[in-house]
Short mmCIF file of C-alpha atoms and ligand atoms in Angstrom, two decimals:
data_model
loop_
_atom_site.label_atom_id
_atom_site.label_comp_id
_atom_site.label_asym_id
_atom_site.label_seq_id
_atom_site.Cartn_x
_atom_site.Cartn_y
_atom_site.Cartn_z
CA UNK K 293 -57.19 -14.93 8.20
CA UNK K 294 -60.46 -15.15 9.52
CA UNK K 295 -61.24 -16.84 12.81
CA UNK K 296 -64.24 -19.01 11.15
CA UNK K 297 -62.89 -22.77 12.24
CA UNK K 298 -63.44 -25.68 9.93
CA UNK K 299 -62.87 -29.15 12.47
CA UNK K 300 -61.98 -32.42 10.09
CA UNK K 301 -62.70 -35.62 12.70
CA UNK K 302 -62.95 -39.52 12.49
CA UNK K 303 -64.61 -40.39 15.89
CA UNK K 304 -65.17 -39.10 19.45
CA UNK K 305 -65.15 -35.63 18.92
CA UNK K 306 -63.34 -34.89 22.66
CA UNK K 307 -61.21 -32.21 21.02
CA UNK K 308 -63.66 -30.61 19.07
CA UNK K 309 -65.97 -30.38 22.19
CA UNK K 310 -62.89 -28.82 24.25
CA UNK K 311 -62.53 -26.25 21.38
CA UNK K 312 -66.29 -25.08 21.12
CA UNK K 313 -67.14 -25.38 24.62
CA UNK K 314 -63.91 -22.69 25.26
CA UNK K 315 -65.47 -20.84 22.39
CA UNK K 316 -69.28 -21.28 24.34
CA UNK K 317 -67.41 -20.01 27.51
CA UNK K 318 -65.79 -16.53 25.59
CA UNK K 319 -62.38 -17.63 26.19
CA UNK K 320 -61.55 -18.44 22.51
CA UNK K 321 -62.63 -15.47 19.39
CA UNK K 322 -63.59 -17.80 16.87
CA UNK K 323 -66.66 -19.73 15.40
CA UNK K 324 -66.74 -23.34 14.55
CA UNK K 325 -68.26 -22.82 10.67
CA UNK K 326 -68.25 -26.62 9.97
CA UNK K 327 -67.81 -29.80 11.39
CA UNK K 328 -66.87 -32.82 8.77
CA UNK K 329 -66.37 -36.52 8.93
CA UNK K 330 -65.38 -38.90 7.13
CA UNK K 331 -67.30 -41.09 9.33
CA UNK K 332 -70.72 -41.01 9.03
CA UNK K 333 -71.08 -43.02 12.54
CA UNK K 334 -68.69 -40.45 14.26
CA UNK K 335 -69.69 -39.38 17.68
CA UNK K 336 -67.84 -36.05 17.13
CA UNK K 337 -70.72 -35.60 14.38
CA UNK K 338 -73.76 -36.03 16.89
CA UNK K 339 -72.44 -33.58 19.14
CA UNK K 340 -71.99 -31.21 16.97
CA UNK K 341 -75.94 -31.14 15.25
CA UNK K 342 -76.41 -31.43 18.88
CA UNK K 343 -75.04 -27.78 19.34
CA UNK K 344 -76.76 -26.96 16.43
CA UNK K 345 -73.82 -26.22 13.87
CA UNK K 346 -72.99 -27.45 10.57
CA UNK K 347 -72.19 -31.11 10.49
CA UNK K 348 -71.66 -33.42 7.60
CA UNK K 349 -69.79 -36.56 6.55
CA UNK K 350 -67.80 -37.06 3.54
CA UNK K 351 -67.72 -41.02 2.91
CA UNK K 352 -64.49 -41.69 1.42
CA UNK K 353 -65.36 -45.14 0.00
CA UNK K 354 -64.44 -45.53 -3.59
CA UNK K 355 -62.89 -41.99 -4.28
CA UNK K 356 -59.09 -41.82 -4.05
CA UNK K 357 -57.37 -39.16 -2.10
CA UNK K 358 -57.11 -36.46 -4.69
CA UNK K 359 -60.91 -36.53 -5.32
CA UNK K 360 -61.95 -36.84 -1.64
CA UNK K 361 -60.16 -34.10 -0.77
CA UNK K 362 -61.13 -31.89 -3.88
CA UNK K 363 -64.92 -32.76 -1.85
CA UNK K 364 -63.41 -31.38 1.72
CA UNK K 365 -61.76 -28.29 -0.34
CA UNK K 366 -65.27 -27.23 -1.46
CA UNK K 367 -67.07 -27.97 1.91
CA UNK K 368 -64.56 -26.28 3.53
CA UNK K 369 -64.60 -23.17 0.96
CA UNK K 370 -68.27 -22.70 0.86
CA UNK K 371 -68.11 -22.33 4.71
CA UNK K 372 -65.57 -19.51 4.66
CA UNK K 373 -62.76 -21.42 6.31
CA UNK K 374 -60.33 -19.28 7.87
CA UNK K 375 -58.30 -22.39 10.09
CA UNK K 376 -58.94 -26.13 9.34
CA UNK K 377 -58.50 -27.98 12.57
CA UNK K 378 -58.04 -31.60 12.42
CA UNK K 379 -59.12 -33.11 15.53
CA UNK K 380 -58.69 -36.91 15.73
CA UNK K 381 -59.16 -36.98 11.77
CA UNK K 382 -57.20 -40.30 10.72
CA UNK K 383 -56.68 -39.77 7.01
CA UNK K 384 -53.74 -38.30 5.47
CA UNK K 385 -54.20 -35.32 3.57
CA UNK K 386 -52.95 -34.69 -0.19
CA UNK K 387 -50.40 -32.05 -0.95
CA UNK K 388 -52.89 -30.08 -3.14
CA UNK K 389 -55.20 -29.68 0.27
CA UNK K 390 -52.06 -28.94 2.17
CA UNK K 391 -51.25 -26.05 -0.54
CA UNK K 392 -54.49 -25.20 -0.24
CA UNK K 393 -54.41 -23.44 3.44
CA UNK K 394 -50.77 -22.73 3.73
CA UNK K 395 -50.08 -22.25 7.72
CA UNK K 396 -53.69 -22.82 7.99
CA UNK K 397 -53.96 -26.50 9.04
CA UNK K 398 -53.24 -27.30 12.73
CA UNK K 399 -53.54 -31.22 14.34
CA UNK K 400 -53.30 -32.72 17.28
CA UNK K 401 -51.05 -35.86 17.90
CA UNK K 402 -51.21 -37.53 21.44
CA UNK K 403 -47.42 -37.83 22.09
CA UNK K 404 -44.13 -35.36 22.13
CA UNK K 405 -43.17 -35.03 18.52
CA UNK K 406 -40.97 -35.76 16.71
CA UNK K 407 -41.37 -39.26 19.06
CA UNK K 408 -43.89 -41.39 18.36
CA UNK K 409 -45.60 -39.77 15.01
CA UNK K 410 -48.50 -42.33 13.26
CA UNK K 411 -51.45 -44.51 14.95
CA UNK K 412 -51.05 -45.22 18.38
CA UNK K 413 -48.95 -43.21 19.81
CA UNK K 414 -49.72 -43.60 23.44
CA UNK K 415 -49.36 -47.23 23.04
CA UNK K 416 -45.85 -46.63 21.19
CA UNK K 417 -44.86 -44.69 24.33
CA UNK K 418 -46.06 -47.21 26.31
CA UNK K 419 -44.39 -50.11 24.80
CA UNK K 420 -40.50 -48.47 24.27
CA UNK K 421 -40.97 -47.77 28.07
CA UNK K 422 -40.41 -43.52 28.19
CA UNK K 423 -40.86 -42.02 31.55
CA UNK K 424 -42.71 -38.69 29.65
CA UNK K 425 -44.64 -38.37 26.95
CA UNK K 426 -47.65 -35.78 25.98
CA UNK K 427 -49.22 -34.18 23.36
CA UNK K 428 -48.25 -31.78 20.36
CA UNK K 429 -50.15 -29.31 18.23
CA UNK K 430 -48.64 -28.44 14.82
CA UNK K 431 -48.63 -27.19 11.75
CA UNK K 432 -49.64 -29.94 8.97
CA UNK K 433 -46.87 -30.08 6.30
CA UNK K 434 -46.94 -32.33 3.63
CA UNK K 435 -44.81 -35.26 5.64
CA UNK K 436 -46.52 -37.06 8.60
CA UNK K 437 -47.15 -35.55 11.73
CA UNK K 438 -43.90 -33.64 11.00
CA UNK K 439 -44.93 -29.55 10.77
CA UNK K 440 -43.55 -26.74 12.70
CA UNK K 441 -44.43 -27.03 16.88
CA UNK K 442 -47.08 -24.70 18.40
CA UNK K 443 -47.69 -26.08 21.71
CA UNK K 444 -46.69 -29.12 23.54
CA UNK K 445 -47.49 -30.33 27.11
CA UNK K 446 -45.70 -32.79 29.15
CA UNK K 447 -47.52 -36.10 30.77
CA UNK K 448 -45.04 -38.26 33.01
CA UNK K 449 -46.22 -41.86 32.56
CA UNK K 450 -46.62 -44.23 35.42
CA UNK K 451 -45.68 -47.58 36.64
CA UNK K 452 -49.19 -48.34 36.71
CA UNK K 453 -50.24 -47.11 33.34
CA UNK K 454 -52.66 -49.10 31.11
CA UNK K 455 -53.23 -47.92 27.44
CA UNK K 456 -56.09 -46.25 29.11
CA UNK K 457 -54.80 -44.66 32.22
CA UNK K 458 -52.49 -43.16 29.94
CA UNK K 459 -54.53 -41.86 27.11
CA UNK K 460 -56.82 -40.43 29.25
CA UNK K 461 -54.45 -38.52 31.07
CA UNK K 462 -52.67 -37.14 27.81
CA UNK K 463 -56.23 -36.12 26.98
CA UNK K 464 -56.78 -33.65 29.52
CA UNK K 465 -53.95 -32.11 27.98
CA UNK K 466 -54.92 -32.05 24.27
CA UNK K 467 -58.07 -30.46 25.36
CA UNK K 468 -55.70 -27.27 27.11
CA UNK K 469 -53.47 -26.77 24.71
CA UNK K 470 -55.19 -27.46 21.56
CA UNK K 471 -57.32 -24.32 22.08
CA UNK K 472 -54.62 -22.16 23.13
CA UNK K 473 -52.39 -23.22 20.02
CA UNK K 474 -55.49 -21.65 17.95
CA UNK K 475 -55.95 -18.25 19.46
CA UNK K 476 -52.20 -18.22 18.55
CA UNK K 477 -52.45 -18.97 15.01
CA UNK K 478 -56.03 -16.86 15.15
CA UNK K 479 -53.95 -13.77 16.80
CA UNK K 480 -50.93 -14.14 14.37
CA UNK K 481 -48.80 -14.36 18.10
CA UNK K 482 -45.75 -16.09 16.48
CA UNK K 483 -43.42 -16.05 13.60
CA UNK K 484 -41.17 -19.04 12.36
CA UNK K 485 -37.61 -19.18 11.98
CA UNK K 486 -36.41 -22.61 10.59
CA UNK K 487 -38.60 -24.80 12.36
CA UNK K 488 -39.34 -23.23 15.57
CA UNK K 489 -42.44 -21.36 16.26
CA UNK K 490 -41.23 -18.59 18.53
CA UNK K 491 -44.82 -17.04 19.83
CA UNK K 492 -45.26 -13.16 20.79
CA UNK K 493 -47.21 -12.77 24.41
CA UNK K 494 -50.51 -11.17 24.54
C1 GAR M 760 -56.78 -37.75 20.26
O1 GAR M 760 -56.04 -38.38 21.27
C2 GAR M 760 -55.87 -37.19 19.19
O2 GAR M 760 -54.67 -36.66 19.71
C3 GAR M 760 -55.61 -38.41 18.36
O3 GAR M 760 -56.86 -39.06 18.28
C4 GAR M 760 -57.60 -38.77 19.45
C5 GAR M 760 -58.94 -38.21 19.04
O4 GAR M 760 -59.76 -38.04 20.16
N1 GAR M 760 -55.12 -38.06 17.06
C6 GAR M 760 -54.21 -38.79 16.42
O5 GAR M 760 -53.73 -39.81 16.87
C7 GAR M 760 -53.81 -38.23 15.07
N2 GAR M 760 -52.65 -38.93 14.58
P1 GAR M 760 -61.07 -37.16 20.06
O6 GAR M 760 -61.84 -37.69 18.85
O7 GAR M 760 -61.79 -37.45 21.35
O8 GAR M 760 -60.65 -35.73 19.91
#
């Protein structure tokens, strides 16, 4: 696999920035090769003509999934894609993309999987009340938010927690561990037995 990084995203872009500013500071061997939306108006997207590399949106309006997605396939191939990152990028995928980059998807979900999977998950956590909750990189699979575990980190929530409080705190998190979970997958550090990712130290 090569260590060229295509980053799918739907709106801030905090993620993305976390993973190219570790690649800016040498502490992550890869290259971000393209940056796509599916929101023209994305934030994510400014930054990332900002820092001067390949940015584009996809508008999905009017194109089912199995078209839009036969669109990302050929962004994504004509920029050499070794990894696809998804990075806050709120559309499901089809199975054909999934089939497409076996192993070679990763996303970020802001709670402990398999709690809390879908939109809102820091809000979900909030709401049944848990005294932890965190973040989770994966593998995508073809279910939802449901592939094999790379990283997780743990974020205790407080009694004072607003949606916001709460978020922001997991955040700090996503922005650690995502970028970690891809030198990982970029090093081939792990092998997976059932469903556990058991990684190899460097
Ligand atoms: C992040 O919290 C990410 O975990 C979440 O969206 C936010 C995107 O923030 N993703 C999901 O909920 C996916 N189901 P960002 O645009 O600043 O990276």
């Amino acid at each position: 696999m090569n260590n060229r990084l295509g980053i799918l995203l739907s709106g801030r872009g905090s993620n993305f920035q976390a993973i190219s500013d570790r690649i800016l500071a040498g502490r992550l061997n890869a290259s971000i090769a393209c940056v796509i939306s599916n929101r023209p108006e994305a934030p994510g997207l400014a930054i990332a003509r900002q820092r001067g590399l390949p940015a584009l949106s996809i508008p999905s309006r009017g194109l089912d999934r199995e078209s839009y997605d036969r669109l990302l396939l050929d962004q994504l191939r004509a920029h050499d894609i070794g990894l696809v990152c998804l990075a806050g990028y709120m559309r499901l995928l089809s199975a054909a993309f999934i089939r497409a980059y076996p192993l070679r998807i990763l996303n970020i979900h802001p709670s402990l999987l398999p709690s809390f999977p879908g939109l809102d998950a820091q809000h979900q956590a909030l709401v049944h009340g848990v005294r932890f909750t965190g973040c989770t990189v994966h593998f995508v699979d073809e279910d939802l938010d449901s592939g094999p575990i790379i990283e997780q980190a743990v974020v205790p929530v407080e009694d004072g927690d607003t949606l916001e409080t709460l978020s922001a705190r997991i955040l700090v998190e996503e922005h650690r561990i995502y970028s970690e979970a891809i030198a990982t997958v970029l090093e081939g550090r792990y092998r997976i037995e059932g469903r556990r990712v058991l990684k190899y130290p460097r």
